Short mmCIF file of C-alpha atoms and ligand atoms in Angstrom, two decimals:
data_model
loop_
_atom_site.label_atom_id
_atom_site.label_comp_id
_atom_site.label_asym_id
_atom_site.label_seq_id
_atom_site.Cartn_x
_atom_site.Cartn_y
_atom_site.Cartn_z
CA UNK A 1 -0.11 -0.17 0.00
CA UNK A 2 1.43 3.46 -0.86
CA UNK A 3 1.75 6.04 2.17
CA UNK A 4 1.34 9.68 1.80
CA UNK A 5 2.47 11.95 4.58
CA UNK A 6 0.68 15.20 4.69
CA UNK A 7 2.45 17.74 6.92
CA UNK A 8 -0.62 19.74 7.90
CA UNK A 9 -2.12 22.39 10.28
CA UNK A 10 -3.63 24.36 7.39
CA UNK A 11 -7.11 24.20 5.36
CA UNK A 12 -5.19 22.97 2.51
CA UNK A 13 -3.66 19.98 4.26
CA UNK A 14 -7.36 18.95 5.54
CA UNK A 15 -8.82 19.35 2.18
CA UNK A 16 -6.02 17.23 0.68
CA UNK A 17 -6.51 14.34 3.22
CA UNK A 18 -10.27 14.51 2.62
CA UNK A 19 -9.51 14.24 -1.38
CA UNK A 20 -7.03 11.36 -0.95
CA UNK A 21 -9.28 9.42 1.55
CA UNK A 22 -12.43 9.96 -0.75
CA UNK A 23 -10.39 9.10 -3.82
CA UNK A 24 -11.58 12.08 -5.93
CA UNK A 25 -9.99 15.50 -6.36
CA UNK A 26 -11.65 18.25 -4.46
CA UNK A 27 -14.81 19.37 -6.03
CA UNK A 28 -15.50 16.46 -8.10
CA UNK A 29 -17.47 13.09 -7.70
CA UNK A 30 -14.61 11.55 -10.01
CA UNK A 31 -13.47 8.32 -8.30
CA UNK A 32 -10.23 7.49 -9.89
CA UNK A 33 -9.76 4.31 -7.59
CA UNK A 34 -7.38 2.09 -9.58
CA UNK A 35 -4.74 -0.33 -8.77
CA UNK A 36 -1.93 2.19 -9.35
CA UNK A 37 -2.96 4.64 -6.68
CA UNK A 38 -5.27 2.78 -4.37
CA UNK A 39 -5.41 1.47 -1.98
CA UNK A 40 -3.65 4.47 -0.34
CA UNK A 41 -2.60 5.19 3.32
CA UNK A 42 -2.93 8.70 4.19
CA UNK A 43 -1.23 10.07 7.31
CA UNK A 44 -1.66 13.74 8.38
CA UNK A 45 1.07 15.46 10.65
CA UNK A 46 0.09 18.25 13.05
CA UNK A 47 2.30 20.28 15.14
CA UNK A 48 0.03 20.13 18.18
CA UNK A 49 -0.29 24.08 18.62
CA UNK A 50 -3.87 24.13 18.70
CA UNK A 51 -5.65 22.50 21.77
CA UNK A 52 -8.73 21.23 19.84
CA UNK A 53 -7.88 20.97 15.98
CA UNK A 54 -10.29 20.02 13.29
CA UNK A 55 -8.83 16.56 12.60
CA UNK A 56 -8.59 15.51 8.77
CA UNK A 57 -9.90 12.07 7.70
CA UNK A 58 -7.01 9.18 7.57
CA UNK A 59 -4.39 8.67 10.29
CA UNK A 60 -3.40 11.54 12.16
CA UNK A 61 0.00 12.00 14.06
CA UNK A 62 0.65 15.01 16.60
CA UNK A 63 3.67 16.72 17.80
CA UNK A 64 7.15 17.35 16.31
CA UNK A 65 9.49 14.74 14.58
CA UNK A 66 12.63 16.10 16.57
CA UNK A 67 14.29 17.98 13.60
CA UNK A 68 14.91 16.80 10.04
CA UNK A 69 16.73 13.76 11.14
CA UNK A 70 13.63 12.82 13.31
CA UNK A 71 11.37 13.47 10.03
CA UNK A 72 13.90 11.42 8.03
CA UNK A 73 13.57 8.50 10.55
CA UNK A 74 9.82 8.81 10.43
CA UNK A 75 9.89 8.49 6.86
CA UNK A 76 11.76 5.49 6.67
CA UNK A 77 10.18 3.53 9.50
CA UNK A 78 6.96 4.29 8.24
CA UNK A 79 7.60 3.61 4.73
CA UNK A 80 6.45 6.88 3.17
CA UNK A 81 6.40 6.98 -0.75
CA UNK A 82 5.54 10.78 -1.05
CA UNK A 83 5.52 13.76 1.19
CA UNK A 84 3.49 16.77 0.78
CA UNK A 85 4.30 19.85 2.96
CA UNK A 86 1.04 21.68 3.15
CA UNK A 87 2.27 23.55 6.15
CA UNK A 88 1.35 27.26 6.53
CA UNK A 89 3.33 29.54 4.09
CA UNK A 90 5.20 30.92 7.18
CA UNK A 91 5.88 27.48 8.73
CA UNK A 92 9.52 28.12 7.66
CA UNK A 93 11.39 25.61 9.79
CA UNK A 94 9.23 22.75 9.19
CA UNK A 95 9.44 23.36 5.08
CA UNK A 96 13.23 23.36 5.55
CA UNK A 97 13.36 20.30 7.47
CA UNK A 98 10.75 18.59 5.20
CA UNK A 99 13.16 19.44 1.95
CA UNK A 100 16.24 18.01 3.83
CA UNK A 101 14.40 14.83 5.02
CA UNK A 102 13.05 14.12 1.79
CA UNK A 103 16.33 14.47 0.06
CA UNK A 104 18.27 12.52 2.49
CA UNK A 105 15.61 9.58 2.33
CA UNK A 106 14.90 10.06 -1.74
CA UNK A 107 11.22 10.59 -0.85
CA UNK A 108 9.34 12.81 -3.41
CA UNK A 109 8.43 16.02 -2.00
CA UNK A 110 5.80 18.41 -3.21
CA UNK A 111 5.54 21.87 -1.32
CA UNK A 112 1.50 22.74 -1.29
CA UNK A 113 1.42 26.39 -0.64
CA UNK A 114 -1.56 28.61 -1.68
CA UNK A 115 -0.84 31.80 -3.37
CA UNK A 116 -0.02 35.24 -1.68
CA UNK A 117 -2.54 37.92 -1.77
CA UNK A 118 -2.40 40.64 -4.49
CA UNK A 119 -3.31 44.14 -3.78
CA UNK A 120 -5.87 45.79 -5.50
CA UNK A 121 -6.96 49.42 -6.19
CA UNK A 122 -7.78 51.12 -2.70
CA UNK A 123 -5.26 48.83 -0.68
CA UNK A 124 -2.57 50.79 1.17
CA UNK A 125 0.04 48.02 2.09
CA UNK A 126 3.33 48.63 3.60
CA UNK A 127 5.24 45.50 2.93
CA UNK A 128 7.82 44.41 5.35
CA UNK A 129 10.41 41.57 5.49
CA UNK A 130 9.70 40.11 8.91
CA UNK A 131 7.63 40.31 12.10
CA UNK A 132 10.53 42.33 13.76
CA UNK A 133 10.33 44.89 10.74
CA UNK A 134 6.58 45.11 11.27
CA UNK A 135 7.09 45.60 15.10
CA UNK A 136 9.71 48.50 13.94
CA UNK A 137 7.14 50.13 11.39
CA UNK A 138 4.61 50.19 14.25
CA UNK A 139 7.13 52.00 16.59
CA UNK A 140 8.15 54.38 13.94
CA UNK A 141 4.31 55.10 12.73
CA UNK A 142 1.78 57.47 13.88
CA UNK A 143 -0.88 54.90 14.91
CA UNK A 144 -2.29 53.90 18.10
CA UNK A 145 -4.75 50.84 17.83
CA UNK A 146 -3.47 47.80 16.14
CA UNK A 147 -5.32 44.90 14.56
CA UNK A 148 -2.55 42.26 14.79
CA UNK A 149 -3.39 39.21 12.93
CA UNK A 150 0.10 37.59 12.77
CA UNK A 151 -0.81 34.73 15.05
CA UNK A 152 -0.58 34.41 18.88
CA UNK A 153 2.94 32.67 18.48
CA UNK A 154 4.63 35.71 17.34
CA UNK A 155 3.53 38.15 19.89
CA UNK A 156 6.62 38.57 21.83
CA UNK A 157 8.16 40.48 19.04
CA UNK A 158 5.44 43.25 19.72
CA UNK A 159 5.71 43.11 23.56
CA UNK A 160 7.84 46.09 23.92
CA UNK A 161 5.47 48.38 22.32
CA UNK A 162 3.87 49.67 25.33
CA UNK A 163 2.48 53.00 23.75
CA UNK A 164 0.20 51.11 21.32
CA UNK A 165 -3.09 49.21 22.18
CA UNK A 166 -3.35 45.74 20.34
CA UNK A 167 -6.44 43.74 19.28
CA UNK A 168 -5.25 40.07 18.71
CA UNK A 169 -7.61 37.22 17.35
CA UNK A 170 -6.57 33.81 17.86
CA UNK A 171 -8.03 30.12 18.21
CA UNK A 172 -6.37 29.66 21.81
CA UNK A 173 -5.55 32.30 24.18
CA UNK A 174 -2.31 34.03 23.84
CA UNK A 175 0.68 33.49 26.48
CA UNK A 176 3.00 35.91 27.58
CA UNK A 177 5.09 37.98 26.66
CA UNK A 178 2.82 39.96 24.68
CA UNK A 179 2.05 43.65 24.68
CA UNK A 180 0.80 45.30 27.86
CA UNK A 181 -2.27 46.86 26.41
CA UNK A 182 -3.91 43.91 24.63
CA UNK A 183 -7.71 42.94 23.76
CA UNK A 184 -7.91 39.36 22.71
CA UNK A 185 -10.66 37.53 20.47
CA UNK A 186 -10.85 33.89 20.56
CA UNK A 187 -11.87 32.84 17.10
CA UNK A 188 -11.36 30.49 14.23
CA UNK A 189 -11.83 31.60 10.56
CA UNK A 190 -13.13 31.74 7.98
CA UNK A 191 -14.07 35.43 8.67
CA UNK A 192 -16.73 37.54 7.01
CA UNK A 193 -16.29 41.22 5.79
CA UNK A 194 -19.17 42.06 7.99
CA UNK A 195 -17.48 40.65 11.03
CA UNK A 196 -14.32 42.18 10.22
CA UNK A 197 -15.67 45.86 9.55
CA UNK A 198 -17.30 45.58 13.04
CA UNK A 199 -14.05 44.59 14.81
CA UNK A 200 -12.30 47.64 12.98
CA UNK A 201 -14.92 49.96 14.23
CA UNK A 202 -15.54 48.50 17.60
CA UNK A 203 -12.03 48.57 18.42
CA UNK A 204 -11.07 51.81 16.65
CA UNK A 205 -8.26 50.23 14.65
CA UNK A 206 -6.17 52.56 12.79
CA UNK A 207 -3.54 49.99 11.23
CA UNK A 208 -3.78 46.31 10.43
CA UNK A 209 -0.74 43.96 10.84
CA UNK A 210 -0.80 40.82 8.87
CA UNK A 211 1.19 38.05 7.27
CA UNK A 212 0.72 37.43 3.65
CA UNK A 213 -0.79 34.09 4.32
CA UNK A 214 -3.02 34.08 1.29
CA UNK A 215 -6.21 32.21 0.80
CA UNK A 216 -9.84 33.28 0.99
CA UNK A 217 -10.47 32.27 4.70
CA UNK A 218 -8.89 35.40 6.37
CA UNK A 219 -8.89 37.75 3.35
CA UNK A 220 -12.10 39.61 4.49
CA UNK A 221 -9.80 41.94 6.91
CA UNK A 222 -7.89 43.33 3.76
CA UNK A 223 -11.28 44.39 2.10
CA UNK A 224 -12.34 45.73 5.35
CA UNK A 225 -9.15 47.70 5.72
CA UNK A 226 -9.44 48.86 2.33
CA UNK A 227 -13.05 50.06 2.87
CA UNK A 228 -11.91 52.06 6.02
CA UNK A 229 -9.12 53.51 4.33
CA UNK A 230 -6.93 51.87 6.89
CA UNK A 231 -3.08 50.86 6.21
CA UNK A 232 -1.92 47.23 6.16
CA UNK A 233 1.58 46.24 7.30
CA UNK A 234 2.01 43.15 5.12
CA UNK A 235 4.85 40.60 6.23
CA UNK A 236 6.38 39.07 2.98
CA UNK A 237 6.51 35.29 2.88
CA UNK A 238 9.66 33.29 3.15
CA UNK A 239 10.85 31.80 -0.09
CA UNK A 240 10.12 28.02 -0.90
CA UNK A 241 13.66 25.94 -0.64
CA UNK A 242 15.48 25.65 -3.90
CA UNK A 243 14.70 22.82 -5.96
CA UNK A 244 11.48 21.81 -4.31
CA UNK A 245 8.32 21.23 -6.74
CA UNK A 246 5.40 23.23 -5.81
CA UNK A 247 1.48 23.32 -6.09
CA UNK A 248 -0.68 26.27 -5.50
CA UNK A 249 -3.86 24.18 -4.93
CA UNK A 250 -5.23 20.92 -3.50
CA UNK A 251 -6.14 19.99 -7.11
CA UNK A 252 -2.60 20.43 -8.17
CA UNK A 253 -1.22 18.45 -5.31
CA UNK A 254 -3.92 15.54 -6.11
CA UNK A 255 -2.78 15.45 -9.68
CA UNK A 256 1.10 15.42 -8.69
CA UNK A 257 0.37 12.38 -6.32
CA UNK A 258 -1.64 10.73 -9.28
CA UNK A 259 1.39 11.39 -11.67
CA UNK A 260 3.85 10.16 -9.18
CA UNK A 261 2.37 7.06 -8.33
CA UNK A 262 1.16 6.23 -11.95
P1 NAP B 1 7.56 25.94 12.23
O1 NAP B 1 8.24 27.27 13.01
O2 NAP B 1 7.97 25.84 10.75
O3 NAP B 1 8.01 24.69 12.89
C1 NAP B 1 8.76 24.48 14.18
C2 NAP B 1 8.58 23.12 14.65
O4 NAP B 1 7.41 22.78 14.95
C3 NAP B 1 9.09 22.19 13.71
O5 NAP B 1 10.54 22.18 13.71
C4 NAP B 1 8.57 20.90 14.05
O6 NAP B 1 9.22 20.49 15.14
C5 NAP B 1 7.20 21.43 14.38
N1 NAP B 1 6.42 21.21 13.35
C6 NAP B 1 5.85 22.39 12.79
N2 NAP B 1 4.64 22.07 11.65
C7 NAP B 1 4.52 20.74 11.97
C8 NAP B 1 3.81 19.59 11.43
N3 NAP B 1 2.92 19.75 10.49
N4 NAP B 1 3.62 18.26 12.18
C9 NAP B 1 4.82 18.09 13.04
N5 NAP B 1 5.45 19.01 13.39
C10 NAP B 1 5.42 20.17 12.91
O7 NAP B 1 6.06 25.95 12.20
P2 NAP B 1 5.19 26.79 12.78
O8 NAP B 1 5.15 28.19 12.07
O9 NAP B 1 5.19 27.18 14.27
O10 NAP B 1 3.64 26.09 12.59
C11 NAP B 1 3.38 24.90 13.26
C12 NAP B 1 2.04 24.61 12.81
O11 NAP B 1 0.87 25.36 12.52
C13 NAP B 1 2.18 24.06 11.35
O12 NAP B 1 1.24 22.76 11.31
C14 NAP B 1 1.51 25.22 10.59
O13 NAP B 1 0.84 24.53 9.20
C15 NAP B 1 0.37 25.76 11.21
N6 NAP B 1 -0.03 27.15 11.20
C16 NAP B 1 1.26 28.05 11.21
C17 NAP B 1 1.14 29.28 11.12
C18 NAP B 1 1.98 30.34 10.84
O14 NAP B 1 1.65 31.54 10.82
N7 NAP B 1 3.11 29.89 11.06
C19 NAP B 1 -0.29 29.66 10.60
C20 NAP B 1 -1.19 28.92 10.57
C21 NAP B 1 -1.24 27.37 11.00
P3 NAP B 1 10.29 19.13 15.05
O15 NAP B 1 11.49 20.03 14.37
O16 NAP B 1 10.44 18.64 16.13
O17 NAP B 1 9.88 18.30 13.90
#
């Protein structure tokens, strides 16, 4: 039986597991079950950051592997035939480990990464290279109330900005260190334009900070900021490791696997 390991923690990772377990590309009722691809063993790996994650179908393992070497050992031990790195575009360490481990074990690797956001007319984006640069932009800027949507894990970088009031939204409550003046909304996407408008209004936000995560689930904040004429400090994505094949959609990843196994 072929074994596919999906490094997940994203909507795409879950959708791919669903499609592979169902035996049909996303959005179709096609059943390409054949002796070449199926039966297929599908394992999803989650980092274990979220207390109650939405679990994908198939097998699920939770927690780190212990670096690139640990991942390589796991790939060997569990006879993995293909590795799909469907982690978040900003999960840079895991992506680097996946590239290293796949090369070591000669396991085919695909990086599934949703496209980044593209500004449209009316957007006032301020691109920065890192979370640290975003914090510097806030320190230098004229703003007072920040909607910070870069995830609860990166809050320490903003902890010294005592003058600013932050609104942070996350699935689980943030843990210190974090900024002194902090409002927290516990919620899980997708988010609506109506909801984002209300948040910006209710908390009198004057700047939004986000990573260029891409995808529809969290894009409404960008439209809400555009409507309100607010600037968005946009953290650019890290690059994909050189030489790694990529797909921009779940359908693309599904096709890649089919071709690999054919
Ligand atoms: P990261 O900084 O790239 O990785 C740090 C360590 O976490 C890795 O070295 C690995 O530990 C472990 N890890 C990460 N993803 C894993 C996975 N899918 N399965 C098993 N172990 C994993 O990762 P991160 O940015 O903290 O992201 C952690 C998880 O949250 C990922 O699943 C990612 O898709 C998801 N996520 C991240 C973001 C974000 O903005 N970064 C946003 C939404 C969701 P070992 O070295 O011990 O193997």
